[in-house]
CSV table of C-alpha atoms and ligand atoms in Angstrom, one decimal:
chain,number,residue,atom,x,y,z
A,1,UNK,CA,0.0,0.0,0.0
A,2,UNK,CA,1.1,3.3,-0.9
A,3,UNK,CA,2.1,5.1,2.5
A,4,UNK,CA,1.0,9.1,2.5
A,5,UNK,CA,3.4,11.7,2.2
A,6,UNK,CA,3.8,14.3,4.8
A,7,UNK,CA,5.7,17.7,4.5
A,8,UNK,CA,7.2,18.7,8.1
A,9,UNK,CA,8.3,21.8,8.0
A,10,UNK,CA,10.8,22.4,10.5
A,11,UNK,CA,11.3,19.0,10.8
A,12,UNK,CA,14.8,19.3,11.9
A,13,UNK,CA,13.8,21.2,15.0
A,14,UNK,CA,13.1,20.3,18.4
A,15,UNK,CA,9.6,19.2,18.1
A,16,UNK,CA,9.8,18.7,14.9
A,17,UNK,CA,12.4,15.6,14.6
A,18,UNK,CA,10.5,14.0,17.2
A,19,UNK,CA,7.6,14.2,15.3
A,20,UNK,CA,9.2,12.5,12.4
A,21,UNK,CA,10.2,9.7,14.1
A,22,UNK,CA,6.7,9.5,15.4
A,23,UNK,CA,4.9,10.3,12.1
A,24,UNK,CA,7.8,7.3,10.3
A,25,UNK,CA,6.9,5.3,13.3
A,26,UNK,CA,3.4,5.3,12.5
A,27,UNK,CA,3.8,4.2,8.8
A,28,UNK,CA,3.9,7.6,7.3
A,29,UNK,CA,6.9,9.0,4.4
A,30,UNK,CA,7.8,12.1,5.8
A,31,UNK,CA,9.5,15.0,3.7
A,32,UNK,CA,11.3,17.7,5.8
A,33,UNK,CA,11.9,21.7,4.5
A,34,UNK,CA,13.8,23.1,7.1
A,35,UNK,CA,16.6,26.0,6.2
A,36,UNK,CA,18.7,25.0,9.5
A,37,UNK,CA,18.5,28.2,10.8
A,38,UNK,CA,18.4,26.5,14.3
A,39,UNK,CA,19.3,23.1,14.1
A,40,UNK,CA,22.0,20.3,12.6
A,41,UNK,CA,21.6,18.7,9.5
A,42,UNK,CA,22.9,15.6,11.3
A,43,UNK,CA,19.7,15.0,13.1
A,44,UNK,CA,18.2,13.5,9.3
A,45,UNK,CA,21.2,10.8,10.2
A,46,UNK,CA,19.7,10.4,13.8
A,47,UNK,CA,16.0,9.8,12.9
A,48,UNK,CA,17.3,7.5,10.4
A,49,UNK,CA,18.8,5.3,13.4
A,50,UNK,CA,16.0,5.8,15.4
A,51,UNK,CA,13.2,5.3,13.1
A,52,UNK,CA,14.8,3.0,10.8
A,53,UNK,CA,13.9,5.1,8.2
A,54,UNK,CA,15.6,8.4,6.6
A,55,UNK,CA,13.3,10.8,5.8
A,56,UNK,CA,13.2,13.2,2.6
A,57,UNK,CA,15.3,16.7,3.1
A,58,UNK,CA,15.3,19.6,1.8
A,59,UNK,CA,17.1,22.7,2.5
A,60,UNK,CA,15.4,26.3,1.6
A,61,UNK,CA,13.7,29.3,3.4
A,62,UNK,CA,9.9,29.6,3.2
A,63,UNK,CA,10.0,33.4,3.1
A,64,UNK,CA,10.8,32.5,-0.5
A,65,UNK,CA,7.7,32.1,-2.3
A,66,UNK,CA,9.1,30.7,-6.0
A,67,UNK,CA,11.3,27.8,-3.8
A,68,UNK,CA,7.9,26.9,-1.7
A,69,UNK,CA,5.9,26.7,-5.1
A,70,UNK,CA,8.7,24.8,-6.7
A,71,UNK,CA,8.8,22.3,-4.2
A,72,UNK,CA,4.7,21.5,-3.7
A,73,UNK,CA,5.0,21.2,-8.0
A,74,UNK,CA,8.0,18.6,-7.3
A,75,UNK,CA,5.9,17.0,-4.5
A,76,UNK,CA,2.5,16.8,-6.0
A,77,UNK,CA,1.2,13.7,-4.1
A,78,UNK,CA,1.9,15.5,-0.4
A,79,UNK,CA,-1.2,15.1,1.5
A,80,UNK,CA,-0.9,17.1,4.7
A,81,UNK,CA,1.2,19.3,5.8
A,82,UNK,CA,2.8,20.1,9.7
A,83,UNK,CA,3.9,23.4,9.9
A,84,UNK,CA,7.1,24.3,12.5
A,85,UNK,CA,9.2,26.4,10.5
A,86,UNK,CA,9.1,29.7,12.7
A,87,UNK,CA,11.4,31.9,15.4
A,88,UNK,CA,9.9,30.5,19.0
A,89,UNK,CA,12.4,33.1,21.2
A,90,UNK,CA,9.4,35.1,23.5
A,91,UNK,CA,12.3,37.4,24.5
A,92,UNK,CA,14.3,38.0,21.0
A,93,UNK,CA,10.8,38.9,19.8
A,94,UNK,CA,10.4,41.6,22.4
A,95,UNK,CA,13.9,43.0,20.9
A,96,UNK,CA,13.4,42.5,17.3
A,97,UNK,CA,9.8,42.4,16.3
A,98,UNK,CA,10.0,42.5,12.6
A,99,UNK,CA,11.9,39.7,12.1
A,100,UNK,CA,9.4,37.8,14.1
A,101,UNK,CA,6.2,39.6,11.8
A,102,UNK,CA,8.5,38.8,8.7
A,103,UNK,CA,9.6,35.1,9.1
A,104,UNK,CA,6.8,33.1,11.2
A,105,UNK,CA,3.9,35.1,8.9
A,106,UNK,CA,5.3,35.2,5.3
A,107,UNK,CA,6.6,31.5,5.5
A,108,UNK,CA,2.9,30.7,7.1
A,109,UNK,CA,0.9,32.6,4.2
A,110,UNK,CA,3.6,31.4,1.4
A,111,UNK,CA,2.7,27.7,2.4
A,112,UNK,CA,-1.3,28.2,2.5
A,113,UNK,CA,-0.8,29.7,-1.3
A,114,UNK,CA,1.6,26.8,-2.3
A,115,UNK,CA,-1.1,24.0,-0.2
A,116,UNK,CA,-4.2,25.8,-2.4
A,117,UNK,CA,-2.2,25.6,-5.6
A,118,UNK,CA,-1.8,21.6,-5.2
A,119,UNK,CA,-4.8,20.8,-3.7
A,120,UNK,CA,-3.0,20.1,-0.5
A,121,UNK,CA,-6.0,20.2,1.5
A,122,UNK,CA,-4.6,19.2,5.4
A,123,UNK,CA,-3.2,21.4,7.9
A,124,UNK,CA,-1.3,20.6,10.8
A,125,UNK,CA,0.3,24.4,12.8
A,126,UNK,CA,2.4,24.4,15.7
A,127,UNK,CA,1.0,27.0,17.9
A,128,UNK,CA,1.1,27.8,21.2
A,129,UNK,CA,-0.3,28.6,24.2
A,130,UNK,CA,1.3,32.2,24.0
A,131,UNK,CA,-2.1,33.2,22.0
A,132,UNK,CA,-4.2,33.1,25.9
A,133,UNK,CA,-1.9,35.5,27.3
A,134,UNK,CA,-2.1,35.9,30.4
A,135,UNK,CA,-5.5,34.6,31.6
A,136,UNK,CA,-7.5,35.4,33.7
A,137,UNK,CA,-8.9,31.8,35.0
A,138,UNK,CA,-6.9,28.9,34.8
A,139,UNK,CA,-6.3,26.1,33.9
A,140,UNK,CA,-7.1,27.7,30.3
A,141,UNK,CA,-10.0,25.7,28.4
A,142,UNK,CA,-9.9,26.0,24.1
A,143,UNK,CA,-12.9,28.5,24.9
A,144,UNK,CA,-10.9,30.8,27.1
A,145,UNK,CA,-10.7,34.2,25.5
A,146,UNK,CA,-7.7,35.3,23.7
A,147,UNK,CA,-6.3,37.9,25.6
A,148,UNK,CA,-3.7,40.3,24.0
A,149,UNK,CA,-0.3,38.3,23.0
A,150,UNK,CA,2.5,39.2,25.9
A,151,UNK,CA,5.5,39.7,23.3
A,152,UNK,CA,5.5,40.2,19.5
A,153,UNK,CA,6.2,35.9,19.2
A,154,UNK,CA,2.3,35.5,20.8
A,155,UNK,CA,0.8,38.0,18.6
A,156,UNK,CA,2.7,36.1,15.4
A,157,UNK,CA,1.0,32.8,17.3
A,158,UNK,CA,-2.7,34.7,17.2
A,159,UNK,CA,-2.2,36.5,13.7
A,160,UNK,CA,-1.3,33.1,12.4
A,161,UNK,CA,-4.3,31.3,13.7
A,162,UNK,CA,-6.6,33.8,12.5
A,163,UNK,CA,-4.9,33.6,8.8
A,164,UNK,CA,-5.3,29.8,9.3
A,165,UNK,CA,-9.2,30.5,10.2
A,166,UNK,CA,-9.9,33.0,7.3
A,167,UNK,CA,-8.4,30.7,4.8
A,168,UNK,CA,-10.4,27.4,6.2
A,169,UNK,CA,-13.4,29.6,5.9
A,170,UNK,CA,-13.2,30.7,2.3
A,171,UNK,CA,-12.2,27.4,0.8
A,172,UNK,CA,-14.2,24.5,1.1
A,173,UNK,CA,-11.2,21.9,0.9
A,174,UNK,CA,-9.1,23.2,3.3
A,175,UNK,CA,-8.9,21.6,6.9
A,176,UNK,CA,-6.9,22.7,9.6
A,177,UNK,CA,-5.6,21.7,13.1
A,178,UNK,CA,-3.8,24.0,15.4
A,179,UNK,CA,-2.2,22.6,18.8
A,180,UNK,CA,-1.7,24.7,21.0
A,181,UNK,CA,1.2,23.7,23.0
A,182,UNK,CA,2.1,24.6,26.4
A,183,UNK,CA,6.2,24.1,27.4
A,184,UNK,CA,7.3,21.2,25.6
A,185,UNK,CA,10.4,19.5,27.2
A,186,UNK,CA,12.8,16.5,27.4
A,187,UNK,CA,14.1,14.4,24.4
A,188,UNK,CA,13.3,11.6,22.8
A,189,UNK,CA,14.4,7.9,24.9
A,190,UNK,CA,17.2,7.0,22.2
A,191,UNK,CA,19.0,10.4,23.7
A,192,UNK,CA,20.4,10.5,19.7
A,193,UNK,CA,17.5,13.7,19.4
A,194,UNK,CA,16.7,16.7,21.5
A,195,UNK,CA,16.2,20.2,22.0
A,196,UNK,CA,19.6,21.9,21.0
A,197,UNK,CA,19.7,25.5,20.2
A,198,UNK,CA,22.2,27.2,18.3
A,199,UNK,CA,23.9,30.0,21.0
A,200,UNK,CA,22.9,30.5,24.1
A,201,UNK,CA,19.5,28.6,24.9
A,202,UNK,CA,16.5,31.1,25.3
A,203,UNK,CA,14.5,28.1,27.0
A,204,UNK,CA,14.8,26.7,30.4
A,205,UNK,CA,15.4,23.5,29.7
A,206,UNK,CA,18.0,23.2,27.7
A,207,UNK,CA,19.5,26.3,29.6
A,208,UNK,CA,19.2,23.8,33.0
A,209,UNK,CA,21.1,21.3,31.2
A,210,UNK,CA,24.2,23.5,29.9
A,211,UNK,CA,24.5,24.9,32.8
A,212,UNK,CA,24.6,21.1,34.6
A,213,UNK,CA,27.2,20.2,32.3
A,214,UNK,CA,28.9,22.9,32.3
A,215,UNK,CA,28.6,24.9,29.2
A,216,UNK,CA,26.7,28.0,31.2
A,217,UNK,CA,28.3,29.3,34.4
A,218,UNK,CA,25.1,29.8,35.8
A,219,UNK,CA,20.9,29.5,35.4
A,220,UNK,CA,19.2,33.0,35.7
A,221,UNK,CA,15.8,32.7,37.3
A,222,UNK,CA,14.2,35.3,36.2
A,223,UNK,CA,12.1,37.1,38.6
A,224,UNK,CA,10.5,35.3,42.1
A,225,UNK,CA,8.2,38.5,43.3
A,226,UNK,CA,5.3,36.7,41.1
A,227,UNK,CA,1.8,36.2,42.8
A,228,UNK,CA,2.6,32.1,42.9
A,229,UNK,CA,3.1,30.3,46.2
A,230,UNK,CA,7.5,30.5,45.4
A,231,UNK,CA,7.5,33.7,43.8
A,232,UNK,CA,8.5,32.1,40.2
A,233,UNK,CA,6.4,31.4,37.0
A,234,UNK,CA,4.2,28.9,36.8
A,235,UNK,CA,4.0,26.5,33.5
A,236,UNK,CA,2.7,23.3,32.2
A,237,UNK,CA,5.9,21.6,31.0
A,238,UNK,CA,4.9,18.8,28.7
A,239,UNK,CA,7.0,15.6,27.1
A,240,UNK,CA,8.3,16.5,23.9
A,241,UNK,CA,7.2,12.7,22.5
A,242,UNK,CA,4.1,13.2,24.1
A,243,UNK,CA,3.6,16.3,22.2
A,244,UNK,CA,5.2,14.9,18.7
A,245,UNK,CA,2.2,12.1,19.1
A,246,UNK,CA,-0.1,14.6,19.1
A,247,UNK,CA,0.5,15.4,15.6
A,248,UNK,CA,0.2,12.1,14.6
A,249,UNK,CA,-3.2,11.9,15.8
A,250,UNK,CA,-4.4,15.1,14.4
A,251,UNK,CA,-3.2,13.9,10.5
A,252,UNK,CA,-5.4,11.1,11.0
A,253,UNK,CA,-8.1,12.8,12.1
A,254,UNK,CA,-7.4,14.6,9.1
A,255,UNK,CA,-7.0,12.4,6.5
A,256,UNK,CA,-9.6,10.0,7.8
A,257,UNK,CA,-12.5,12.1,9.0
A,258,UNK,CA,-14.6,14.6,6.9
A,259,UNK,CA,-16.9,15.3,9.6
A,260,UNK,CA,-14.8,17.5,11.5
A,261,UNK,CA,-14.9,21.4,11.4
A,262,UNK,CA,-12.8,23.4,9.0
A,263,UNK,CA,-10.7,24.4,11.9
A,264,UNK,CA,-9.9,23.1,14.9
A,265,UNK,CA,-7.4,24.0,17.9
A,266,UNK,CA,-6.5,22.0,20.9
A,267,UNK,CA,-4.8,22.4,24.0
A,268,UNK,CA,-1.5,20.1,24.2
A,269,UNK,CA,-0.3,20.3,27.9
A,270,UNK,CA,-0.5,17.9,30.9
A,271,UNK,CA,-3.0,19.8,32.9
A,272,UNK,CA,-0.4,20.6,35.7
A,273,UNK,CA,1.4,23.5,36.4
A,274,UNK,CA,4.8,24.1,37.7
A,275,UNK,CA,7.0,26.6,39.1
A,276,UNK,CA,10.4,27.5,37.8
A,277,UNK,CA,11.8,26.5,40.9
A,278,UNK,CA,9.9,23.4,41.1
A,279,UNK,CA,11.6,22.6,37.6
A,280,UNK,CA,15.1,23.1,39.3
A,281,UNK,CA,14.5,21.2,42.0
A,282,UNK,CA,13.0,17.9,40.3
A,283,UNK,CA,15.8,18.4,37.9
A,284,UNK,CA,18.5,18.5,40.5
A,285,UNK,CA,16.6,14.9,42.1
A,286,UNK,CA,16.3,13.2,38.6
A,287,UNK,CA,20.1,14.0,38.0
A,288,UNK,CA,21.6,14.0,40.7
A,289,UNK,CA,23.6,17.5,40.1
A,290,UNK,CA,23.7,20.5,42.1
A,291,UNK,CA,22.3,23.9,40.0
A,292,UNK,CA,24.3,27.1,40.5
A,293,UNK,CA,21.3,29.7,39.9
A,294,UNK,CA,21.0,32.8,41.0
A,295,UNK,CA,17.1,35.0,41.2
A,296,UNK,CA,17.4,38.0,38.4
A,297,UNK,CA,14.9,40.7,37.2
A,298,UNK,CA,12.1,39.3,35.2
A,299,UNK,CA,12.4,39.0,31.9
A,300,UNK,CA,9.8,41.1,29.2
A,301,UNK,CA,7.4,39.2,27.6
A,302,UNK,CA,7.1,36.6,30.2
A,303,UNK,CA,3.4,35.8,31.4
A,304,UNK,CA,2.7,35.2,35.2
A,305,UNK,CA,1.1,32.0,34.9
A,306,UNK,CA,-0.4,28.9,32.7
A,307,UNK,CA,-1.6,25.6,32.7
A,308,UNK,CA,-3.6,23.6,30.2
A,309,UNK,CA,-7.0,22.2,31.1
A,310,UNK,CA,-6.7,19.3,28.8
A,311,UNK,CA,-10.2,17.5,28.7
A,312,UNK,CA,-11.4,18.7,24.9
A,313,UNK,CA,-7.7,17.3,23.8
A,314,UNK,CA,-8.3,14.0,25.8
A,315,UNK,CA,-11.9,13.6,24.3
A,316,UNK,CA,-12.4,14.6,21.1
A,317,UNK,CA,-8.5,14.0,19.9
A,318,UNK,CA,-8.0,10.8,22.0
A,319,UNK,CA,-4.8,12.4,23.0
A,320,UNK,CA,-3.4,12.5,26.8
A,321,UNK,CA,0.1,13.1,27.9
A,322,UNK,CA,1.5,10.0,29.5
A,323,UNK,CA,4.9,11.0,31.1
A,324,UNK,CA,5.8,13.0,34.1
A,325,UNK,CA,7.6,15.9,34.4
A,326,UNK,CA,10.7,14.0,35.9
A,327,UNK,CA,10.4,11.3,33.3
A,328,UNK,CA,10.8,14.7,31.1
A,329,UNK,CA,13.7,16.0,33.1
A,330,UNK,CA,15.4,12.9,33.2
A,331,UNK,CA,15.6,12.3,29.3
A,332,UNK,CA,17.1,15.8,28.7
A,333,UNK,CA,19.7,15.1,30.6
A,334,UNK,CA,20.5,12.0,29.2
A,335,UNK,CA,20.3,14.0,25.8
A,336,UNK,CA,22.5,16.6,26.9
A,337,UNK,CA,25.2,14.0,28.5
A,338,UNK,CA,25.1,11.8,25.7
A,339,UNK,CA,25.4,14.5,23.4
A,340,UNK,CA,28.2,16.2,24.8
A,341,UNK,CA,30.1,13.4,25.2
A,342,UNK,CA,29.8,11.5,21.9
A,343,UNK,CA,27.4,12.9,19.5
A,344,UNK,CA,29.1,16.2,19.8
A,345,UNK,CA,32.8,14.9,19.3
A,346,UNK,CA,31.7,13.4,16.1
A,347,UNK,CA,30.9,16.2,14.7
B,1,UD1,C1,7.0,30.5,25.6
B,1,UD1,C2,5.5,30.1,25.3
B,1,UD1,C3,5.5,28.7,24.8
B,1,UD1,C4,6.4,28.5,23.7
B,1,UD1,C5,7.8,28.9,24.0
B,1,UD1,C6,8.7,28.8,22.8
B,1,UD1,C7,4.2,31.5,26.8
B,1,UD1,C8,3.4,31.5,28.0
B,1,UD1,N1,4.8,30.3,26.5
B,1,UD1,O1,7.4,29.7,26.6
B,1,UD1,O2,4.1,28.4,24.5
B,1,UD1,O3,6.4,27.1,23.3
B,1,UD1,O4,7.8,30.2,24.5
B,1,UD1,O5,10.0,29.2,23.2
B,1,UD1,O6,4.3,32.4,26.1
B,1,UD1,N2,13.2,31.0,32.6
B,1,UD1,C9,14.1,31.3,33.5
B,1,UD1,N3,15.4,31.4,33.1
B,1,UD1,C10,15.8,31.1,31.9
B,1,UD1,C11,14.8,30.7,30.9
B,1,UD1,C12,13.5,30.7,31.3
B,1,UD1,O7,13.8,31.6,34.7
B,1,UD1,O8,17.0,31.1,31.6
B,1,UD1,C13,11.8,30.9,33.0
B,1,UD1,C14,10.9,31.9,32.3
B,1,UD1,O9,10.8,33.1,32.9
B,1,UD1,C15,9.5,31.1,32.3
B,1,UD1,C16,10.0,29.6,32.3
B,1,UD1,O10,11.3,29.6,32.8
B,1,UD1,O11,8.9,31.4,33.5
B,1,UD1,C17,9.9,29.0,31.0
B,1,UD1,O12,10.5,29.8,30.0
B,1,UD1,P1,10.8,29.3,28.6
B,1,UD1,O13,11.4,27.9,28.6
B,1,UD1,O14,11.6,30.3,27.9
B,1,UD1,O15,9.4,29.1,27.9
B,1,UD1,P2,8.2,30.2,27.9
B,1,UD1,O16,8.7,31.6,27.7
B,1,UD1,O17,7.3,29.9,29.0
C-alpha cells in the first residue's frame, strides 16, 4: 500500500524531529523543509537510526515564495502538511519584532498559497499557548478568551491562527488543526534527538542542562516576586514525545475524518502546572547534580502563569500526555550528556 506523504516543516527542530520519528513510526513517508536556521543537519542521520527510516530533506527558506511553489509542483502527491518552520524566542521577539512579523507570517501565508495551488487540503500548525496571554482563569480551556499576545512571538501565534481561520473559511477543501502547546520539554528515549539551540539557549530547559554540564556558568531565574506560592512562574511543561504524538493523531483525524470542522485548535499540555523552581528542584533529584542559579529581574514578555485544562484534547482528539515531568527531566539530561560526550565529538 502506498504510504502518505507528509511535508514537516521544521522537521529538523526540536519538536519537529521527534515528530518525524513519530509520524515514520506510524507508517507515514515524511519530507522535511527546514533551512537550518536553528538546528543540525545531522539529526536526518539520527532519525534515520532511530526510526529506521531516513526521511526526505530539503534545505530552503519559506520566506521564498518561488522555492515553496517549486517544491509542492516537485511534490505533487503530499497530502498534509505540519507546519514548525518559525522563530519561537518570547524574549528576541520583544527586541526585534520584525523579524518575528516577517519570518513566522510570510513563511505561514507562502505555504497556504503553495497548499491551495496543489490541492493540498490538510493542515497541521504548531502554535502555542502564548495566544491566551495571560488569563484570567486557569487552567485555560480552548474556549478561554484570547487575551492580548505578551510579546510580539504570541501575537505572530494569534495572527497566524486567524490567517489559518480565514483561509479554512473561504475554501471548502481546506482543513486545519492547530495545537496549541504549552512548554514542551525532554528528548526523545534513544538520547540521539533533543532540543539543542544554536547560542545561548533562550528556553529553560535546555539552559538547565548547559548549565549542569557545564557549558553555562550559571541559570538565571528570572524574577520570584510573582503572585505564585514560590514567587516564580508557573507553566505546564509537557514531554516533547508526548507532544510529537499529538501530531500524529491530528493527520489522522485529518486524513480520515470529513466530519470535523474546518478548523480546529486544541490544548497540548498535561494539565499541571509548575513553578520554575519546582523545575530546578525535580531536575536536581532526577540527576543527581547541584544547579548554580541565581534570582534576576524578570524577563519582558514573560506571562505570570499557565496551565492547560486538557479535557477537549483528551476527548475529542484521543490524545493525553503520559509521562511526568521528571520522566521529562530525566531524558534531557540523558540527551544533553550523551550529546556532549559522543554525539558532539563526532561532529
Ligand atoms: C513560551 C511560550 C510557549 C512556547 C515557548 C517557545 C508562553 C506562556 N509560553 O514559553 O508556548 O512554546 O515560548 O519558546 O508564552 N526561565 C528562567 N530562566 C531562563 C529561561 C527561562 O527563569 O534562563 C523561566 C521563564 O521566565 C519562564 C519559564 O522559565 O517562567 C519557561 O521559560 P521558557 O522555557 O523560555 O518558555 P516560555 O517563555 O514559558
Amino acid at each position: 500500500m502506498q504510504k502518505n506523504k507528509v511535508l514537516v516543516t521544521g522537521g529538523t527542530g526540536y519538536i519537529g524531529s521527534h515528530t518525524v520519528v513519530e509520524l515514520q513510526n506510524n507508517g507515514f513517508e515524511v519530507v522535511i523543509v527546514d533551512n537550518l536556521s536553528n538546528s543540525d543537519i545531522k539529526v536526518v542521520d539520527r532519525i534515520q537510526k532511530i526510526s529506521g527510516k531516513r526521511p526526505a530533506f530539503e534545505n530552503f527558506d519559506l520566506c521564498d515564495a518561488k522555492k515553496t511553489k517549486d517544491f509542492f509542483k516537485k511534490h505533487s502527491d503530499i497530502k498534509a502538511v505540519v507546519h514548525f518552520a518559525a522563530y519561537k524566542a518570547v524574549g528576541e521577539s520583544v527586541l526585534n519584532p520584525l523579524k518575528y512579523y516577517h519570518n513566522n507570517l510570510v513563511a505561514l501565508i507562502n505555504l497556504l498559497h503553495a497548499m491551495g495551488e496543489n490541492n493540498v487540503s490538510n493542515f497541521v500548525f504548531s502554535s502555542s499557548c502564548t495566544v491566551y496571554g495571560q488569563p484570567d482563569e486557569l487552567p485555560v480551556t480552548e474556549s478561554s478568551p484570547i487575551k492580548e499576545a505578551n510579546s510580539p512571538y504570541g501575537y505572530t501565534k494569534q495572527v497566524s491562527e486567524k490567517i489559518i481561520r480565514d483561509t479554512t473559511s473561504a475554501n471548502n477543501f481546506f482543513k486545519a488543526i492547530a495545537l496549541r502547546y504549552f512548554n514542551p520539554i525532554g528528548a526523545h528515549e534513544s538520547a540521539l534527538i533533543g532540543e539543542l539551540p544554536l547560542g545561548v539557549p533562550n528556553n529553560l530547559v535546555p539552559f538547565i542542562t548547559q548549565t549542569a554540564i557545564g557549558l553555562r556558568e550559571q541559570l538565571s531565574v528570572f524574577g520570584n516576586d510573582y503572585n505564585t506560592p514560590d514567587g516564580t512562574c508557573i507553566r505546564d511543561y509537557i514531554h516533547v514525545v508526548d507532544l510529537a504524538k499529538s501530531h500524529v493523531i491530528a493527520i489522522k483525524r485529518l486524513l480520515q475524518n470529513n466530519n470535523i470542522k474546518d478548523f480546529e485548535f486544541f490544548n497540548i499540555g498535561t494539565g499541571k502546572g509548575n513553578s520554575v523552581l519546582e523545575v530546578i528542584n525535580a531536575f536536581e533529584k532526577v540527576s543527581e547534580q547541584k544547579l548554580n542559579y541565581k534570582i534576576t529581574n524578570k524577563r519582558e514578555g514573560d506571562v505570570e502563569k499557565i496551565y492547560a485544562d486538557t479535557k477537549y484534547a483528551n476527548s475529542e482528539l484521543g490524545w493525553k500526555a503520559e509521562k511526568t515531568i521528571d520522566d521529562a527531566l530525566l531524558s534531557a539530561w540523558n540527551w544533553e550528556m550523551y550529546y556532549r560526550n559522543n554525539l558532539e565529538n563526532k561532529k
